[in-house]
Amino acid sequence: MTRVFLVSLMLLQFTLVSVQQEIEIGREANAQVRKEVPELRDAQAAAYVRSIGQRLVRNAPGPQYPYSFTMADYREINAFALPGGPVWINRGVLHTATNESQVAGVLAHEVAHIAQRHAADQLTKATVANLGLGLLGAVLGNGGGASAAQMAAGFLTNGVFLKFSRDDEREADQVGLQILRTSGWDGRGMVELFQILQQESTRNPGSVETFFSSHPPPQDRIGRLQGMAGSGGTRDSQQFQSIRARLLKMAAPKSMPRS
Ligand SMILES: [Zn+2]
């Protein structure tokens, strides 16, 4: 009985925020992020990241979100997804990756967070925790109406967005891997990226600190994904290598501010 009640509560959580609301909230949050995060304004590199992202999106499950892919001019190895479509990837990922499938793996993980609507769950928790139950009522349509801006503020607390749960992370790895493989890339790219993160954590801890603060340890994920990664598919491209070389010649990326 209690269990059934809990399960229905959990299911309810996913329906508190509609897809349309999620998209609006993501748009607001992205406007906020744009004010704070330096975008790498290089047409070729931006188009390249976008092309990988769009190829993944074609194979993503879930609602037709207006996905976007933007490169942050930061050196650290990190990426993040906002509700309803916006994905950011740090320039540092492209510096550190050794082939295209690894970059596609990072983006596939973020696309999976969006496609699986993990933000809707986080938004519900954030709304309850930060803004009180009154606002939750408003979101549910019983009150004055929470604006997308208020909800975005709940998602971005002090400029840092909420952590996804471990279950969400596991699901993003699994669904992301599926998206990666269906889109034609070698699934091993995702595993390799985690191996790189693991190496960096001893060699250059500062470069992966943000990533580790918001993600489960790579060794757990490597073990789980190795059996599912398969082989075959695209590992690399001439384009990746030339974009990477281009990025490495530019002025050094900035460091992410410490939060
Ligand atoms: Zn994640």
GROMACS .gro file of C-alpha atoms and ligand atoms in nm, residues 109-110 113 164 169 172 214-215 221, ligand 1:
model
   10
  109HIS     CA    1   2.502   1.182  -2.222
  110GLU     CA    2   2.371   1.540  -2.201
  113HIS     CA    3   1.938   1.391  -1.962
  164PHE     CA    4   2.092   1.512  -1.115
  169GLU     CA    5   2.320   0.980  -1.418
  172ALA     CA    6   2.188   0.923  -1.895
  214SER     CA    7   2.824   1.668  -1.024
  215HIS     CA    8   2.882   1.313  -1.149
  221ARG     CA    9   3.053   0.405  -1.486
  260ZN      ZN   10   2.511   1.377  -1.622
   0.00000   0.00000   0.00000
